[in-house]
Amino acid sequence: MREAAEAATAPSVLHAPAIRRISNRKLTALLTAVSALVLLAVVAAGAILAPDAAQTDFAQKNLAPSLAHPFGTDWMGRDMLMRTVAGLSLSILVGLLAAVASSLIALGLGTLAALGGRRADAVVTWLIDLMMGIPHIILLILISFALGKGFWGVTMGVALTHWPSLARVIRAEVLQCRTSGFVAAARQLGVPWWRIARSHLLPAVLPQFLVGLILMFPHAILHEAAITFLGFGLPPERPAIGIILSESMAYLSAGMWWLAVFPGLSLIAAVLLFDAVGSGVRRMVSPGSAQE
Amino acid sequence: MPRFIAGNLAKFALLMAATSFVVFFLVSASPVDPLSANVGQAALANLSDERRVALEAHWGAGVPFWERYGAWISGLAQGDLGTSLRFNAPVADVIAQRALNSCALMAIAWVASGVFGFVLGVAAGARRGSKLDRAVKAYCFILAASPTFWVALIMLIVFGVGLGWFPIGFSQPIGRAAADVTFLDALHHLALPAFTLSLVGVANIALHTREKTIDVMASPYVRFALARGESKLSVILHHGLRNLALPAITIQFAQVSEIFGGSVLVEQVFSYPGLGQAAVTAGIGGDAALLAGIALVSAVIVFGGNLTANVVYGLVDPQIRKGAHHA
């Protein structure tokens, strides 16, 4: 997108542009807002449609996609479009909850590592190494297994495994801010530590934290879907995307491709939208690119 | 060098001790009751009291956590990982039997995705802004947003069910004696899972290599070489590659953990009898010993990847090789 904008501005240096261009910042803001709205709409629609999505109609089972059923119907005559929207809504909510919890862990541990002295730093760093030492999926299976699967198993699993990278970012950010000139000046002036934390550290770290939080959603949603797909996440009666896809496996060899294709594409679309929101917010809040 | 080895051994021991504790803690925190998970509801209701007590004793129900952990660790030190409930065989045997399948799958996917991703990244970065660059970028972004198991499902639909080129599951033809299975059969069954896993692994290394290539192409030594009249291809081959290889190697070794995770999902979709599928079976079936064993093996593999990265780094980077820095 940026290349396109550059290409549009390049020849118009010497004379006024023929078309009044919308500034990139506004465009980014618009794109971000629209993406966020679409996601919100999906969540709301899913919550409203959930009862209808479970409606069976055996006169209409195993239908290929058509105008009446754009995503087709499954072996119980349920409309796949409604099931997909309801599933996406549920997956987004679980991902949201897990990502928020995980980013709070990251904030706590990252700050502790940066401010708690060398020993705390070593402990947190080692904890991160330990978390990275077991593949994500295996750790998710273990945590979900420990908590008896289900909603809490998958939410806690995702929350407990996704913090390391954001914790590293926050640690670096706090360290950099703490050694900066304005904090040293505030210290010399005798400002108490809690006021330094509130008025100097927080504003510097908050943007990074928010962006990290938003960019964690896609990972959280994908891992939620994966772990549910494997059978460790949400129970089969909840219409999560992972459930829809794992159920579809039994019908693929019968040629019912639409059961897997459309729900998967919708999931990818949701992930890309979250990514768009995250990158948009990052571009607007980080000083380096805010004016682009 | 001896310091390097000793340091890594200590690191490995510490990491494994912590990992084994975490794994054992998680596995034993599970609310799965060994009795109800393995005996079956009807049989459980008819179980006599003596038999129930005997079975509980057999599975160690009611033994304190530390005692069980101690017993497990001392067994572990002697190479005894316990007995798998689902496969009714020693865990070590189950893992050894399946590790071959998994290792073949992961090795192929790891090498293929590394080479393919590196080439794509260099090609895209060298011709920044071109159609090729945009195509590579779009491919990587979409792939990074796609769930691995869904990509595997699509592969299965297109190449397995639709075109019928590849079998839709397992590691050998159904209904044939193991002795009659040829190497070609095994390869035929391995192809689609390995291809899927390679496809998914490309995104990360391609994007990183692309960024790095853009940096390298903007560097003074590349500009000088170009000004001297060297062709772009020659510049990339003689000046670019040696600077691009190092970060790519680091990323690809760090990718081992991701490839292992991906293999769990891919094996599940293709019913491919590897470690990942065994882990899922163990987790769903309440087979704590096998699940713990596989988790430990995965940690060893990931550590091996990181260690190899460090060693290769030392061999490739002249600064480290001459002992100037120890990263």
Coordinates of C-alpha atoms in Angstrom, one line a residue, chain A residues 47-160:
Chain A
A47 CA -23.7 -14.2 19.6
I48 CA -27.2 -13.5 18.1
L49 CA -27.0 -16.3 15.6
A50 CA -25.7 -19.0 17.9
P51 CA -29.2 -20.6 18.6
D52 CA -30.1 -20.6 14.9
A53 CA -26.7 -22.0 14.0
A54 CA -27.5 -25.2 15.9
Q55 CA -30.9 -25.6 14.1
T56 CA -31.0 -28.9 12.2
D57 CA -33.0 -29.5 9.1
F58 CA -32.6 -33.0 7.7
A59 CA -34.5 -32.2 4.5
Q60 CA -31.6 -29.9 3.6
K61 CA -28.5 -32.0 4.6
N62 CA -25.2 -32.3 2.7
L63 CA -26.0 -29.5 0.3
A64 CA -23.2 -27.9 -1.8
P65 CA -22.9 -24.1 -1.6
S66 CA -25.8 -22.3 -3.2
L67 CA -27.5 -19.0 -3.0
A68 CA -29.8 -20.1 -0.1
H69 CA -26.8 -21.6 1.7
P70 CA -23.6 -19.8 0.6
F71 CA -21.4 -22.0 2.7
G72 CA -23.5 -25.2 2.1
T73 CA -25.0 -27.4 4.8
D74 CA -23.6 -30.2 6.8
W75 CA -24.7 -33.8 7.5
M76 CA -27.4 -32.6 9.9
G77 CA -28.7 -29.9 7.6
R78 CA -27.2 -27.0 9.6
D79 CA -26.4 -23.9 7.6
M80 CA -22.6 -23.6 7.5
L81 CA -22.5 -19.9 7.1
M82 CA -24.3 -19.4 10.4
R83 CA -22.2 -22.1 12.1
T84 CA -19.0 -20.4 10.8
V85 CA -20.1 -16.9 12.1
A86 CA -21.1 -18.4 15.5
G87 CA -17.8 -20.3 15.6
L88 CA -15.7 -17.3 14.7
S89 CA -17.4 -15.2 17.4
L90 CA -16.7 -17.8 20.0
S91 CA -13.1 -18.2 18.8
I92 CA -12.5 -14.5 18.8
L93 CA -13.9 -14.2 22.4
V94 CA -11.7 -17.0 23.7
G95 CA -8.7 -15.5 21.8
L96 CA -9.4 -12.1 23.3
L97 CA -9.6 -13.4 26.9
A98 CA -6.5 -15.5 26.5
A99 CA -4.5 -12.7 24.8
V100 CA -5.5 -10.1 27.5
A101 CA -4.5 -12.5 30.3
S102 CA -1.2 -13.4 28.5
S103 CA -0.3 -9.7 27.9
L104 CA -0.9 -8.9 31.5
I105 CA 1.5 -11.7 32.5
A106 CA 4.0 -10.3 30.0
L107 CA 3.6 -6.8 31.4
G108 CA 4.2 -8.0 35.0
L109 CA 7.2 -10.2 34.2
G110 CA 8.7 -7.8 31.7
T111 CA 8.5 -4.9 34.2
L112 CA 9.8 -7.1 37.0
A113 CA 12.8 -8.2 34.9
A114 CA 13.6 -4.6 34.0
L115 CA 13.2 -3.1 37.5
G116 CA 13.7 -5.9 39.9
G117 CA 17.5 -6.1 39.8
R118 CA 19.8 -8.6 38.3
R119 CA 18.5 -11.7 40.1
A120 CA 14.9 -11.1 39.0
D121 CA 16.1 -10.4 35.5
A122 CA 18.0 -13.7 35.4
V123 CA 15.0 -15.6 36.7
V124 CA 12.6 -14.1 34.2
T125 CA 15.0 -14.7 31.3
W126 CA 15.5 -18.3 32.4
L127 CA 11.7 -18.7 32.6
I128 CA 11.4 -17.4 29.0
D129 CA 14.0 -19.9 27.9
L130 CA 12.2 -22.7 29.6
M131 CA 8.9 -21.7 28.0
M132 CA 10.6 -21.6 24.6
G133 CA 12.2 -25.0 25.2
I134 CA 9.0 -27.0 24.7
P135 CA 7.1 -26.7 21.4
H136 CA 4.1 -24.5 21.8
I137 CA 1.6 -27.1 20.8
I138 CA 3.0 -29.7 23.1
L139 CA 2.9 -27.3 26.0
L140 CA -0.7 -26.3 25.1
I141 CA -1.6 -30.0 25.1
L142 CA 0.1 -30.5 28.5
I143 CA -1.6 -27.5 30.1
S144 CA -5.0 -28.3 28.7
F145 CA -4.5 -31.9 29.9
A146 CA -3.6 -30.7 33.4
L147 CA -6.8 -28.6 33.5
G148 CA -9.1 -31.3 32.2
K149 CA -9.5 -29.8 28.7
G150 CA -12.6 -27.7 27.9
F151 CA -12.9 -23.9 27.9
W152 CA -10.6 -23.2 30.8
G153 CA -8.0 -25.7 29.6
V154 CA -7.6 -23.9 26.2
T155 CA -7.9 -20.4 27.6
M156 CA -5.3 -20.9 30.3
G157 CA -3.1 -22.8 27.9
V158 CA -3.0 -20.0 25.4
A159 CA -2.7 -17.4 28.2
L160 CA 0.3 -19.2 29.8

